[in-house]
mmCIF file of C-alpha atoms in Angstrom:
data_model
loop_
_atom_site.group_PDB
_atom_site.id
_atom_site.type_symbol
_atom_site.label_atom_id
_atom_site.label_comp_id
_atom_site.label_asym_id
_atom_site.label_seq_id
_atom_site.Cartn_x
_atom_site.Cartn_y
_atom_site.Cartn_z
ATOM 1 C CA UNK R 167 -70.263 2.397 -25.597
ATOM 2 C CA UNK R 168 -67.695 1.016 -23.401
ATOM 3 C CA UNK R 169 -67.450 1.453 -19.455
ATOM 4 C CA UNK R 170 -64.439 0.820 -18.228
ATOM 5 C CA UNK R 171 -64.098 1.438 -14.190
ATOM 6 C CA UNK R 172 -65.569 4.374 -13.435
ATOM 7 C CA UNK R 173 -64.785 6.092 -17.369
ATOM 8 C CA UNK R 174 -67.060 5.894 -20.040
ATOM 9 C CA UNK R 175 -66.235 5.963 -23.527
ATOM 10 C CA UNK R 176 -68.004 6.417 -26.201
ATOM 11 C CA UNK R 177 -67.376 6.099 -29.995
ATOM 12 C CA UNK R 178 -68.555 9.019 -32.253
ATOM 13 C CA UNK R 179 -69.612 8.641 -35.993
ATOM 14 C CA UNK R 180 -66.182 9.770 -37.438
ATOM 15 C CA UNK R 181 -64.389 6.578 -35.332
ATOM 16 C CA UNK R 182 -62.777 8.509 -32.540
ATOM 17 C CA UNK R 183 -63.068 8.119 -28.636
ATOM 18 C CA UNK R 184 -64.797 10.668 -26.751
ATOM 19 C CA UNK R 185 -64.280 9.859 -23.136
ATOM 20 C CA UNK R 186 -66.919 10.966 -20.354
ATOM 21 C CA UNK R 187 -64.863 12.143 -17.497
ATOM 22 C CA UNK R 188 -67.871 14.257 -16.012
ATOM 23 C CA UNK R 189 -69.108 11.188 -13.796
ATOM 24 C CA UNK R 190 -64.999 10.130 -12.471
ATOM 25 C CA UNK R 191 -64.663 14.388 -11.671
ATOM 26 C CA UNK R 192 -67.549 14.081 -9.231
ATOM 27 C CA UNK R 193 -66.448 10.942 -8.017
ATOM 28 C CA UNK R 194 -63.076 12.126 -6.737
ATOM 29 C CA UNK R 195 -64.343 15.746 -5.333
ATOM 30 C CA UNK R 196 -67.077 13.707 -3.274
ATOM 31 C CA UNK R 197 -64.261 11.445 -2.113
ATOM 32 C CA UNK R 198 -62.147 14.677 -0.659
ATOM 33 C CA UNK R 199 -64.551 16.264 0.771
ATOM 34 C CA UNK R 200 -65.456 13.104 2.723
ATOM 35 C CA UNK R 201 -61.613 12.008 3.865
ATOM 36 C CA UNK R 202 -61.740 15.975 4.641
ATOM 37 C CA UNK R 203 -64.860 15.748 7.164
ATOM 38 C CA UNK R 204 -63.194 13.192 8.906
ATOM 39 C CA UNK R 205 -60.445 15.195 9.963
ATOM 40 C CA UNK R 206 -62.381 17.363 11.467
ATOM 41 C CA UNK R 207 -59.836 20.378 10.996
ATOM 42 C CA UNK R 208 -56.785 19.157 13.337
ATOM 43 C CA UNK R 209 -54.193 16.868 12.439
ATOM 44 C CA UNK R 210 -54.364 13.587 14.531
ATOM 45 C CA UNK R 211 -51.287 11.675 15.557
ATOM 46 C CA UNK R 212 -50.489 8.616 13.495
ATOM 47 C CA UNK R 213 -51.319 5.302 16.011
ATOM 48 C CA UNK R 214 -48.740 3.493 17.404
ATOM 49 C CA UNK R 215 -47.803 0.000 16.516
ATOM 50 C CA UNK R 216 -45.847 -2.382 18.886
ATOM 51 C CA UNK R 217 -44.217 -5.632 18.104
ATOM 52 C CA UNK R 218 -43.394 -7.824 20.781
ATOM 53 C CA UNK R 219 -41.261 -10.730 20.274
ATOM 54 C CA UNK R 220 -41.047 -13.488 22.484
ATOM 55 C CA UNK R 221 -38.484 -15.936 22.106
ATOM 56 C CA UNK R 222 -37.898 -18.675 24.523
ATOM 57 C CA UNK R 223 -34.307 -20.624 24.148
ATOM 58 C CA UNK R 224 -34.109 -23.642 26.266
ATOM 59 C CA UNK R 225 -30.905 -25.729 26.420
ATOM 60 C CA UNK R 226 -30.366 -28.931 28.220
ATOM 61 C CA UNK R 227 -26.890 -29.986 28.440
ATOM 62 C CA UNK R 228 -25.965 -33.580 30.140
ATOM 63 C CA UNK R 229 -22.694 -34.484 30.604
ATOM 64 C CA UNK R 230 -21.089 -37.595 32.001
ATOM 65 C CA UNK R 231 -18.133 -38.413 32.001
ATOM 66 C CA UNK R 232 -16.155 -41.960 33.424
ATOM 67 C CA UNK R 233 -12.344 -41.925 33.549
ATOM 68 C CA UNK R 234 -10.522 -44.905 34.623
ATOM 69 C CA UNK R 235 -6.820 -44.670 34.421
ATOM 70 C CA UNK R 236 -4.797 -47.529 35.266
ATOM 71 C CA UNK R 237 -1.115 -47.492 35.515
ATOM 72 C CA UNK R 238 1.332 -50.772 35.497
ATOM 73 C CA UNK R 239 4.638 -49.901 36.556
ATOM 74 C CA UNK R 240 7.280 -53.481 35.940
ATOM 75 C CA UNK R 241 10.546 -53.483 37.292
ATOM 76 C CA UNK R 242 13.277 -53.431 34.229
ATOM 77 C CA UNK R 243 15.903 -56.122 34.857
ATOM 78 C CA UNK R 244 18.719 -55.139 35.252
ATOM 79 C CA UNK R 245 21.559 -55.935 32.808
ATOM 80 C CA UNK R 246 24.376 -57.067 33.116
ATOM 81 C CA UNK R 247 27.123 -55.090 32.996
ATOM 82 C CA UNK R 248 28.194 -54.841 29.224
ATOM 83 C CA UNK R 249 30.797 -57.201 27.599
ATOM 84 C CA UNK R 250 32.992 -55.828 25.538
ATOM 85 C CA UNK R 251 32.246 -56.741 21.570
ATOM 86 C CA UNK R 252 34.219 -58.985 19.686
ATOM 87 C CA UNK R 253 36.528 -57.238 17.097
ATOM 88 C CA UNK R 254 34.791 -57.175 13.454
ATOM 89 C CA UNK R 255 36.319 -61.002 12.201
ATOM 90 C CA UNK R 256 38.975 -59.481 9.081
ATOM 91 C CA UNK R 257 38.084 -61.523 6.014
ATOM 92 C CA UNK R 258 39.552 -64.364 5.918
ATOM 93 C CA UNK R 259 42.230 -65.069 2.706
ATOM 94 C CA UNK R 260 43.619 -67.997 1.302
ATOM 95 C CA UNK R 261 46.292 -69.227 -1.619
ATOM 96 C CA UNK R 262 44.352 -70.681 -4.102
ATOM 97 C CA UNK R 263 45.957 -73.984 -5.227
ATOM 98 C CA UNK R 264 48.179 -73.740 -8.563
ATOM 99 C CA UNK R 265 49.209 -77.662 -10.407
ATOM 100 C CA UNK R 266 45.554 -78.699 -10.354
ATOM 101 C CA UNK R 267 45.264 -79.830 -14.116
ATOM 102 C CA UNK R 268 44.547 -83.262 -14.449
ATOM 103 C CA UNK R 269 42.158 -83.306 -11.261
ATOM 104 C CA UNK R 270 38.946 -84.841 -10.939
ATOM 105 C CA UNK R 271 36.373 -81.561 -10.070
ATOM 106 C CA UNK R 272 35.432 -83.393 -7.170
ATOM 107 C CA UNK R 273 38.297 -83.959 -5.336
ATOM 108 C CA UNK R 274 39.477 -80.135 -6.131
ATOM 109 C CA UNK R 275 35.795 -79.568 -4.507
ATOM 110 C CA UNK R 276 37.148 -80.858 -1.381
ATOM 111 C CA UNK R 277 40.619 -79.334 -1.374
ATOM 112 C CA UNK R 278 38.835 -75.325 -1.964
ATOM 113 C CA UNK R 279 35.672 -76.134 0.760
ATOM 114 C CA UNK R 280 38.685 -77.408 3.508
ATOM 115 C CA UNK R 281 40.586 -73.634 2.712
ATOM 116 C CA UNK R 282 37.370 -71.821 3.652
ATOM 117 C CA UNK R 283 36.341 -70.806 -0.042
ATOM 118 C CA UNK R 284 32.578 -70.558 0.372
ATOM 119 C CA UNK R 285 31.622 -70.069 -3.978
ATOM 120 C CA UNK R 286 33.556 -72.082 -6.819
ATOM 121 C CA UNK R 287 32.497 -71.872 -10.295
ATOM 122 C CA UNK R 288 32.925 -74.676 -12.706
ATOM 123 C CA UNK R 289 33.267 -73.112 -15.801
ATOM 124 C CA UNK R 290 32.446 -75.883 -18.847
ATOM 125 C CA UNK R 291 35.420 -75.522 -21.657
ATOM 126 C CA UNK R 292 32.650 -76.995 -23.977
ATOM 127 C CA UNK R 293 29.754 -74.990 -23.012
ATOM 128 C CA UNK R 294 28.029 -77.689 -21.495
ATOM 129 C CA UNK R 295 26.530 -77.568 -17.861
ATOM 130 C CA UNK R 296 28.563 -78.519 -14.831
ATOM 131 C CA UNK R 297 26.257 -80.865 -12.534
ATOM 132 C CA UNK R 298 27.961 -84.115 -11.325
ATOM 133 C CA UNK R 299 31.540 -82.773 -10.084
ATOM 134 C CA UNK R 300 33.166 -86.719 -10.188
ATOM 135 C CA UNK R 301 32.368 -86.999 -14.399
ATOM 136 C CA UNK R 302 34.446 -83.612 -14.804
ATOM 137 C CA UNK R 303 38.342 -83.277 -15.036
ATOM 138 C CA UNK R 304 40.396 -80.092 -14.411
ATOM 139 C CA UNK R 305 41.945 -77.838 -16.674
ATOM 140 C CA UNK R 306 42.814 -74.904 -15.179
ATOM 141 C CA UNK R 307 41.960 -72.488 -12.419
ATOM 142 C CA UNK R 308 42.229 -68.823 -12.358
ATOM 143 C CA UNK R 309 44.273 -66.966 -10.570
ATOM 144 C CA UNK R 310 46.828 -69.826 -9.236
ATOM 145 C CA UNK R 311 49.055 -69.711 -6.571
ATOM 146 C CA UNK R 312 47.332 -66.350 -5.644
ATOM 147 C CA UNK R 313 46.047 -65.296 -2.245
ATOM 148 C CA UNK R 314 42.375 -64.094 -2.397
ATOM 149 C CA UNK R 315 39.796 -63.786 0.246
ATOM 150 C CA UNK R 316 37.672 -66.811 0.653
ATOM 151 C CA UNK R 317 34.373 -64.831 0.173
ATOM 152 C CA UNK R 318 35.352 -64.273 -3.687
ATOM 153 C CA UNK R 319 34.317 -66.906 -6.238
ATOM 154 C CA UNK R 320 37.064 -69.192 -7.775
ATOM 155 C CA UNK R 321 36.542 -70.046 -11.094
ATOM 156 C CA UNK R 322 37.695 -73.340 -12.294
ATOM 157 C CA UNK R 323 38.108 -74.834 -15.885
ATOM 158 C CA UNK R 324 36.686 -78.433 -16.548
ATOM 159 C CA UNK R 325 35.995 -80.383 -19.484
ATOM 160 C CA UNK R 326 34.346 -84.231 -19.708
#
């Protein structure tokens, strides 16, 4: 036999369940009749339940605030009244000497520098580099007899 809650079940001789329900029957017509009696007949209101929240918010706000402001006002100078710009300078040009074979580099040096001809190139007619102008002769220069501006390079032959 096995009771389970308020069932009882029993095993019979052929293996099947025969279940006792006679004791859970009276069990749940005592239990109506009692929540019956306490009704007494007339239906009752259901109570009334009331929440109250209380909720307290408290906020403190400090502010402070410090503003200094400070101004400093200078008298501008005054200028003077404007002079009138100088006219952009037009390059300047030059003839470049022609006859110059024969030279020594460095005089030739001093000839181009006195004409206002800022860049001279000594080209080498050997391949060799140009350092010392006075061990160097002429042998040509291009462009002779020409008039170029004196901020273009003149190239100038040389050998040793």
């Amino acid at each position: 036999m096995v009771f389970i809650g308020h069932q009882t079940f029993k095993m019979n001789s052929s293996g099947g369940i025969r279940l006792n329900l006679t004791a859970s029957l009276a069990g749940g017509a005592f239990l109506c009749l009692a929540l019956s009696s306490c009704a007494g007949g007339s239906p009752q209101a259901a109570p009334t339940v009331t929440h109250t929240v209380t909720q307290t918010a408290t906020t403190t706000v400090t502010a402070m605030a410090t503003v200094t402001a400070t101004a400093t006002v200078a008298a501008e100078p005054v200028a003077p009244a404007a002079v009138a710009a100088p006219a952009p300078a037009v390059a300047a040009t030059a003839i470049i000497p022609g006859n110059v074979a024969g030279m020594n580099a460095e005089a030739l040096d001093d000839d181009l520098s006195a004409l206002g001809f800022k860049k001279v190139i000594y080209n080498s007619d050997t391949g060799k580099t140009v350092l010392l102008l006075s061990n160097w002769t002429i042998t040509g220069i291009d462009n002779a007899g020409v008039e170029q501006s004196t901020d273009k390079a003149v190239v100038v032959h040389v050998t040793k």
